[in-house]
Amino acid sequence: MKRILVTGAGGQIGSELVPALRAHYGEDRVVASDVRLAAPGTTVASGPIEHLDCTHISEIEHAVRRHDVGTIFHLAALLSAVAEEKPRVAWEINMGGLYRVLEVARLHGCAVFFPSSIGAFGPSTPKRGTPQDTLQRPSTMYGITKVSSELLCNYYYQRFGIDTRGLRLPGLISHVAPPGGGTTDYAVEIFHRAVRDEPYTCFLRPDSCLDMMYMPDAIRAMVELMEADPEWLVHRNAFNITAMSFTPAQLTEEIRKHVPDLVVRYAVDPVRQAIADSWPDAIDDTAARDEWGWKPQYDLESMVQNMLDALRAKLTPSRLRTGI
Ligand code: SER
């Protein structure tokens, strides 16, 4: 079996995808790469690693040749809020990186996984039950790069036969690595405050409804899609997937079942609020369910329980050391 290359391996998804792929396919079969080299001792650094800047095609090609790569999980990208701060850089990294990855995939016959997003939708998209195939006119730089990337992946499949596949991921909730610059980050930050008995100030309005998913489901979805029988795939790229859909107020209510004194205040950030307002409330993932058997395992209740358990377990050793 050829090796798998993961770009952006040090990010929120990569930090959990790399260990999962290594457990599934073998430690030495998965090459973790990032512009920032992983710190020794982290799980990502426990197997092959490469320094890789996706805006340099020679670096991608070097890694693919050196490790005999057959599949690329291309995760390196800027998230929505950072992309609004730095739209030019976002275009260069998100589009330039994908274009170069696809070119290397074309030259070396690699399969490519691409993570699109609920950000690929816009204000004119139907807000609830958002269909797989619908109007996509995003109003953010992040969304524009995601729609363009979906089209580019389809183009490389249709024109060159490159096995490109992808998901429109919702907000991802996880406890291993922080998200870093997204609109859905509040749904991670709030847990870190809750386990420390600290108040949380949310940057979205309490009624902002968005699709969300717990990271173990997202990781499983990526692996299952890449392993799916291509005969069944009608869409291939950019499958809608979701697990739950909630507002900051609803998440707070669920966390308060475990942390009754949690205080949540609101200081709305107009940039991130405008991004959230332009995205759907709840998308329809029937195509993913029908074409490759997608089914989430975590709902709001089980995700909250699991997040709190995991973060409390992490806190305990430091509390013991400091005697708090
Ligand atoms: N979680 C991402 C963001 O907020 C959406 O894909 O940018």
GROMACS .gro file of C-alpha atoms and ligand atoms in nm:
model
  331
    1MET     CA    1   0.000   0.000   0.000
    2LYS     CA    2   0.123   0.346  -0.089
    3ARG     CA    3   0.156   0.605   0.187
    4ILE     CA    4  -0.086   0.876   0.295
    5LEU     CA    5   0.026   1.240   0.321
    6VAL     CA    6  -0.162   1.476   0.553
    7THR     CA    7  -0.105   1.850   0.504
    8GLY     CA    8  -0.182   2.091   0.788
    9ALA     CA    9  -0.126   1.796   1.024
   10GLY     CA   10  -0.069   2.018   1.328
   11GLY     CA   11  -0.416   2.176   1.310
   12GLN     CA   12  -0.742   2.091   1.484
   13ILE     CA   13  -0.836   1.810   1.242
   14GLY     CA   14  -0.484   1.686   1.162
   15SER     CA   15  -0.395   1.637   1.529
   16GLU     CA   16  -0.664   1.369   1.547
   17LEU     CA   17  -0.671   1.246   1.186
   18VAL     CA   18  -0.301   1.150   1.181
   19PRO     CA   19  -0.316   0.920   1.489
   20ALA     CA   20  -0.643   0.769   1.360
   21LEU     CA   21  -0.495   0.696   1.017
   22ARG     CA   22  -0.179   0.553   1.175
   23ALA     CA   23  -0.387   0.326   1.398
   24HIS     CA   24  -0.589   0.215   1.095
   25TYR     CA   25  -0.320   0.174   0.826
   26GLY     CA   26   0.008   0.147   1.023
   27GLU     CA   27   0.242   0.397   1.188
   28ASP     CA   28   0.490   0.430   0.899
   29ARG     CA   29   0.222   0.455   0.628
   30VAL     CA   30   0.107   0.805   0.727
   31VAL     CA   31   0.327   1.112   0.672
   32ALA     CA   32   0.230   1.417   0.880
   33SER     CA   33   0.327   1.751   0.725
   34ASP     CA   34   0.287   2.114   0.823
   35VAL     CA   35   0.453   2.454   0.779
   36ARG     CA   36   0.528   2.435   1.150
   37LEU     CA   37   0.710   2.119   1.246
   38ALA     CA   38   0.533   1.916   1.514
   39ALA     CA   39   0.685   1.938   1.861
   40PRO     CA   40   0.873   1.620   1.966
   41GLY     CA   41   0.656   1.405   2.190
   42THR     CA   42   0.324   1.503   2.025
   43THR     CA   43   0.123   1.223   1.861
   44VAL     CA   44   0.174   1.376   1.516
   45ALA     CA   45   0.553   1.352   1.565
   46SER     CA   46   0.535   0.982   1.653
   47GLY     CA   47   0.566   0.872   1.286
   48PRO     CA   48   0.709   1.015   0.961
   49ILE     CA   49   0.692   1.396   0.947
   50GLU     CA   50   0.781   1.650   0.677
   51HIS     CA   51   0.810   2.025   0.675
   52LEU     CA   52   0.577   2.130   0.394
   53ASP     CA   53   0.454   2.468   0.270
   54CYS     CA   54   0.163   2.394   0.033
   55THR     CA   55   0.220   2.713  -0.162
   56HIS     CA   56   0.549   2.559  -0.290
   57ILE     CA   57   0.477   2.283  -0.541
   58SER     CA   58   0.835   2.149  -0.517
   59GLU     CA   59   0.787   2.076  -0.146
   60ILE     CA   60   0.465   1.882  -0.209
   61GLU     CA   61   0.624   1.691  -0.495
   62HIS     CA   62   0.933   1.614  -0.288
   63ALA     CA   63   0.721   1.467  -0.006
   64VAL     CA   64   0.509   1.263  -0.250
   65ARG     CA   65   0.816   1.117  -0.425
   66ARG     CA   66   1.019   1.059  -0.111
   67HIS     CA   67   0.742   0.869   0.071
   68ASP     CA   68   0.572   0.706  -0.230
   69VAL     CA   69   0.242   0.878  -0.149
   70GLY     CA   70  -0.085   0.748  -0.300
   71THR     CA   71  -0.339   0.962  -0.110
   72ILE     CA   72  -0.327   1.322   0.015
   73PHE     CA   73  -0.555   1.453   0.289
   74HIS     CA   74  -0.518   1.825   0.219
   75LEU     CA   75  -0.612   2.003   0.542
   76ALA     CA   76  -0.385   2.311   0.529
   77ALA     CA   77  -0.608   2.621   0.510
   78LEU     CA   78  -0.710   2.939   0.690
   79LEU     CA   79  -1.044   2.930   0.877
   80SER     CA   80  -1.329   3.176   0.821
   81ALA     CA   81  -1.256   3.455   1.071
   82VAL     CA   82  -0.882   3.470   0.991
   83ALA     CA   83  -0.964   3.463   0.620
   84GLU     CA   84  -1.178   3.778   0.665
   85GLU     CA   85  -0.882   3.947   0.840
   86LYS     CA   86  -0.637   3.841   0.568
   87PRO     CA   87  -0.834   3.777   0.248
   88ARG     CA   88  -0.530   3.790   0.017
   89VAL     CA   89  -0.335   3.539   0.224
   90ALA     CA   90  -0.648   3.322   0.249
   91TRP     CA   91  -0.679   3.311  -0.130
   92GLU     CA   92  -0.310   3.226  -0.168
   93ILE     CA   93  -0.310   2.949   0.093
   94ASN     CA   94  -0.658   2.803   0.043
   95MET     CA   95  -0.668   2.818  -0.338
   96GLY     CA   96  -0.296   2.817  -0.416
   97GLY     CA   97  -0.235   2.525  -0.182
   98LEU     CA   98  -0.516   2.313  -0.324
   99TYR     CA   99  -0.424   2.391  -0.684
  100ARG     CA  100  -0.066   2.276  -0.624
  101VAL     CA  101  -0.177   1.964  -0.438
  102LEU     CA  102  -0.409   1.874  -0.727
  103GLU     CA  103  -0.131   1.931  -0.980
  104VAL     CA  104   0.103   1.699  -0.789
  105ALA     CA  105  -0.184   1.447  -0.759
  106ARG     CA  106  -0.231   1.464  -1.136
  107LEU     CA  107   0.139   1.409  -1.204
  108HIS     CA  108   0.173   1.122  -0.955
  109GLY     CA  109  -0.176   0.965  -0.968
  110CYS     CA  110  -0.269   1.038  -0.605
  111ALA     CA  111  -0.620   1.040  -0.459
  112VAL     CA  112  -0.711   1.365  -0.277
  113PHE     CA  113  -0.938   1.432   0.021
  114PHE     CA  114  -1.056   1.794   0.049
  115PRO     CA  115  -1.247   1.941   0.346
  116SER     CA  116  -1.507   2.188   0.227
  117SER     CA  117  -1.738   2.353   0.479
  118ILE     CA  118  -2.083   2.484   0.563
  119GLY     CA  119  -1.905   2.812   0.479
  120ALA     CA  120  -1.943   2.721   0.111
  121PHE     CA  121  -2.306   2.836   0.142
  122GLY     CA  122  -2.424   3.195   0.154
  123PRO     CA  123  -2.713   3.423   0.252
  124SER     CA  124  -2.926   3.320  -0.048
  125THR     CA  125  -2.892   2.944   0.030
  126PRO     CA  126  -3.199   2.783   0.194
  127LYS     CA  127  -3.132   2.805   0.570
  128ARG     CA  128  -3.296   2.486   0.695
  129GLY     CA  129  -3.274   2.143   0.537
  130THR     CA  130  -3.008   2.292   0.308
  131PRO     CA  131  -2.998   2.050   0.012
  132GLN     CA  132  -2.683   1.885  -0.125
  133ASP     CA  133  -2.727   2.063  -0.457
  134THR     CA  134  -2.839   2.420  -0.406
  135LEU     CA  135  -2.752   2.787  -0.454
  136GLN     CA  136  -2.395   2.863  -0.336
  137ARG     CA  137  -2.318   3.236  -0.336
  138PRO     CA  138  -2.103   3.280  -0.020
  139SER     CA  139  -2.029   3.632   0.103
  140THR     CA  140  -1.696   3.554   0.274
  141MET     CA  141  -1.345   3.498   0.135
  142TYR     CA  142  -1.340   3.163   0.317
  143GLY     CA  143  -1.663   3.056   0.146
  144ILE     CA  144  -1.546   3.177  -0.194
  145THR     CA  145  -1.230   2.964  -0.164
  146LYS     CA  146  -1.437   2.664  -0.050
  147VAL     CA  147  -1.683   2.678  -0.343
  148SER     CA  148  -1.398   2.733  -0.589
  149SER     CA  149  -1.214   2.439  -0.432
  150GLU     CA  150  -1.518   2.213  -0.464
  151LEU     CA  151  -1.538   2.304  -0.834
  152LEU     CA  152  -1.163   2.257  -0.885
  153CYS     CA  153  -1.175   1.910  -0.724
  154ASN     CA  154  -1.466   1.815  -0.952
  155TYR     CA  155  -1.273   1.949  -1.250
  156TYR     CA  156  -0.964   1.738  -1.172
  157TYR     CA  157  -1.187   1.430  -1.141
  158GLN     CA  158  -1.378   1.492  -1.464
  159ARG     CA  159  -1.089   1.622  -1.674
  160PHE     CA  160  -0.797   1.410  -1.546
  161GLY     CA  161  -0.962   1.119  -1.361
  162ILE     CA  162  -0.803   1.216  -1.028
  163ASP     CA  163  -0.988   1.045  -0.740
  164THR     CA  164  -1.093   1.359  -0.552
  165ARG     CA  165  -1.344   1.328  -0.266
  166GLY     CA  166  -1.462   1.572  -0.002
  167LEU     CA  167  -1.701   1.674   0.272
  168ARG     CA  168  -1.876   1.997   0.366
  169LEU     CA  169  -1.781   1.989   0.733
  170PRO     CA  170  -1.983   2.170   0.999
  171GLY     CA  171  -1.825   2.334   1.307
  172LEU     CA  172  -1.597   2.075   1.468
  173ILE     CA  173  -1.585   2.030   1.845
  174SER     CA  174  -1.274   1.869   1.989
  175HIS     CA  175  -1.039   1.867   2.288
  176VAL     CA  176  -0.699   1.771   2.140
  177ALA     CA  177  -0.599   2.084   1.945
  178PRO     CA  178  -0.772   2.425   1.928
  179PRO     CA  179  -0.952   2.530   1.606
  180GLY     CA  180  -0.775   2.865   1.561
  181GLY     CA  181  -0.972   3.132   1.381
  182GLY     CA  182  -1.314   2.995   1.292
  183THR     CA  183  -1.667   3.122   1.345
  184THR     CA  184  -1.772   2.805   1.527
  185ASP     CA  185  -1.478   2.820   1.775
  186TYR     CA  186  -1.709   2.937   2.056
  187ALA     CA  187  -1.844   2.581   2.080
  188VAL     CA  188  -1.495   2.464   2.181
  189GLU     CA  189  -1.389   2.762   2.395
  190ILE     CA  190  -1.695   2.740   2.619
  191PHE     CA  191  -1.594   2.391   2.739
  192HIS     CA  192  -1.246   2.508   2.847
  193ARG     CA  193  -1.411   2.775   3.064
  194ALA     CA  194  -1.678   2.541   3.197
  195VAL     CA  195  -1.428   2.282   3.330
  196ARG     CA  196  -1.232   2.561   3.503
  197ASP     CA  197  -1.549   2.709   3.658
  198GLU     CA  198  -1.478   3.036   3.476
  199PRO     CA  199  -1.734   3.258   3.299
  200TYR     CA  200  -1.736   3.252   2.920
  201THR     CA  201  -1.795   3.549   2.690
  202CYS     CA  202  -1.946   3.431   2.362
  203PHE     CA  203  -1.878   3.624   2.039
  204LEU     CA  204  -2.199   3.505   1.867
  205ARG     CA  205  -2.558   3.595   1.957
  206PRO     CA  206  -2.734   3.337   2.177
  207ASP     CA  207  -2.975   3.244   1.894
  208SER     CA  208  -2.715   3.180   1.618
  209CYS     CA  209  -2.796   2.831   1.494
  210LEU     CA  210  -2.521   2.633   1.314
  211ASP     CA  211  -2.442   2.273   1.223
  212MET     CA  212  -2.183   2.104   1.445
  213MET     CA  213  -2.008   1.770   1.484
  214TYR     CA  214  -1.787   1.599   1.742
  215MET     CA  215  -1.439   1.527   1.603
  216PRO     CA  216  -1.450   1.144   1.629
  217ASP     CA  217  -1.747   1.146   1.389
  218ALA     CA  218  -1.567   1.380   1.147
  219ILE     CA  219  -1.253   1.162   1.145
  220ARG     CA  220  -1.460   0.849   1.081
  221ALA     CA  221  -1.646   1.028   0.799
  222MET     CA  222  -1.318   1.117   0.624
  223VAL     CA  223  -1.187   0.760   0.641
  224GLU     CA  224  -1.521   0.607   0.537
  225LEU     CA  225  -1.559   0.842   0.240
  226MET     CA  226  -1.206   0.768   0.115
  227GLU     CA  227  -1.271   0.394   0.151
  228ALA     CA  228  -1.618   0.407  -0.009
  229ASP     CA  229  -1.683   0.212  -0.328
  230PRO     CA  230  -1.655   0.473  -0.607
  231GLU     CA  231  -1.935   0.297  -0.796
  232TRP     CA  232  -2.180   0.433  -0.539
  233LEU     CA  233  -2.055   0.791  -0.537
  234VAL     CA  234  -2.270   1.025  -0.740
  235HIS     CA  235  -2.135   1.346  -0.586
  236ARG     CA  236  -1.777   1.245  -0.487
  237ASN     CA  237  -1.690   1.598  -0.372
  238ALA     CA  238  -1.839   1.820  -0.110
  239PHE     CA  239  -2.091   1.592   0.062
  240ASN     CA  240  -2.308   1.773   0.317
  241ILE     CA  241  -2.258   1.603   0.655
  242THR     CA  242  -2.391   1.704   0.995
  243ALA     CA  243  -2.448   1.552   1.338
  244MET     CA  244  -2.633   1.821   1.534
  245SER     CA  245  -2.744   2.180   1.500
  246PHE     CA  246  -2.761   2.418   1.797
  247THR     CA  247  -2.732   2.776   1.920
  248PRO     CA  248  -2.496   2.909   2.191
  249ALA     CA  249  -2.799   2.925   2.424
  250GLN     CA  250  -2.883   2.558   2.364
  251LEU     CA  251  -2.521   2.449   2.412
  252THR     CA  252  -2.504   2.647   2.736
  253GLU     CA  253  -2.821   2.479   2.860
  254GLU     CA  254  -2.679   2.133   2.789
  255ILE     CA  255  -2.344   2.211   2.959
  256ARG     CA  256  -2.532   2.351   3.261
  257LYS     CA  257  -2.678   2.003   3.320
  258HIS     CA  258  -2.321   1.914   3.428
  259VAL     CA  259  -2.190   2.256   3.534
  260PRO     CA  260  -2.498   2.429   3.679
  261ASP     CA  261  -2.317   2.751   3.772
  262LEU     CA  262  -2.168   2.816   3.428
  263VAL     CA  263  -2.196   3.189   3.349
  264VAL     CA  264  -2.216   3.286   2.980
  265ARG     CA  265  -2.207   3.649   2.870
  266TYR     CA  266  -2.238   3.783   2.518
  267ALA     CA  267  -2.011   4.037   2.344
  268VAL     CA  268  -2.101   3.998   1.979
  269ASP     CA  269  -1.817   4.025   1.728
  270PRO     CA  270  -1.981   4.182   1.419
  271VAL     CA  271  -1.744   4.011   1.174
  272ARG     CA  272  -1.801   3.658   1.303
  273GLN     CA  273  -2.172   3.724   1.359
  274ALA     CA  274  -2.209   3.831   0.995
  275ILE     CA  275  -2.029   3.514   0.885
  276ALA     CA  276  -2.255   3.296   1.104
  277ASP     CA  277  -2.567   3.476   0.978
  278SER     CA  278  -2.468   3.398   0.620
  279TRP     CA  279  -2.442   3.020   0.686
  280PRO     CA  280  -2.727   2.766   0.705
  281ASP     CA  281  -2.895   2.672   1.035
  282ALA     CA  282  -2.917   2.301   0.954
  283ILE     CA  283  -2.804   2.119   0.641
  284ASP     CA  284  -2.947   1.801   0.486
  285ASP     CA  285  -2.696   1.514   0.460
  286THR     CA  286  -2.918   1.258   0.284
  287ALA     CA  287  -2.679   1.222  -0.012
  288ALA     CA  288  -2.391   1.118   0.219
  289ARG     CA  289  -2.620   0.873   0.402
  290ASP     CA  290  -2.744   0.721   0.074
  291GLU     CA  291  -2.420   0.713  -0.124
  292TRP     CA  292  -2.169   0.588   0.136
  293GLY     CA  293  -2.365   0.510   0.451
  294TRP     CA  294  -2.280   0.819   0.661
  295LYS     CA  295  -2.430   0.817   1.012
  296PRO     CA  296  -2.311   1.025   1.311
  297GLN     CA  297  -2.263   0.858   1.649
  298TYR     CA  298  -2.262   1.166   1.876
  299ASP     CA  299  -2.554   1.398   1.942
  300LEU     CA  300  -2.552   1.713   2.158
  301GLU     CA  301  -2.599   1.521   2.482
  302SER     CA  302  -2.329   1.257   2.429
  303MET     CA  303  -2.084   1.509   2.280
  304VAL     CA  304  -2.115   1.741   2.583
  305GLN     CA  305  -2.067   1.453   2.828
  306ASN     CA  306  -1.764   1.326   2.636
  307MET     CA  307  -1.601   1.671   2.600
  308LEU     CA  308  -1.637   1.746   2.971
  309ASP     CA  309  -1.496   1.406   3.070
  310ALA     CA  310  -1.197   1.445   2.836
  311LEU     CA  311  -1.115   1.802   2.945
  312ARG     CA  312  -1.155   1.721   3.315
  313ALA     CA  313  -0.919   1.424   3.274
  314LYS     CA  314  -0.662   1.660   3.118
  315LEU     CA  315  -0.704   1.913   3.400
  316THR     CA  316  -0.661   1.669   3.685
  317PRO     CA  317  -0.282   1.609   3.667
  318SER     CA  318  -0.200   1.982   3.659
  319ARG     CA  319  -0.439   2.045   3.950
  320LEU     CA  320  -0.269   1.770   4.148
  321ARG     CA  321   0.077   1.907   4.068
  322THR     CA  322  -0.014   2.260   4.176
  323GLY     CA  323  -0.213   2.135   4.473
  324ILE     CA  324  -0.532   2.323   4.367
  325SER     N1  325  -1.542   2.576   1.155
  325SER     C1  326  -1.517   2.653   1.036
  325SER     C2  327  -1.506   2.796   1.067
  325SER     O1  328  -1.572   2.840   1.159
  325SER     C3  329  -1.629   2.632   0.937
  325SER     O2  330  -1.593   2.544   0.841
  325SER     O3  331  -1.436   2.864   0.999
   0.00000   0.00000   0.00000
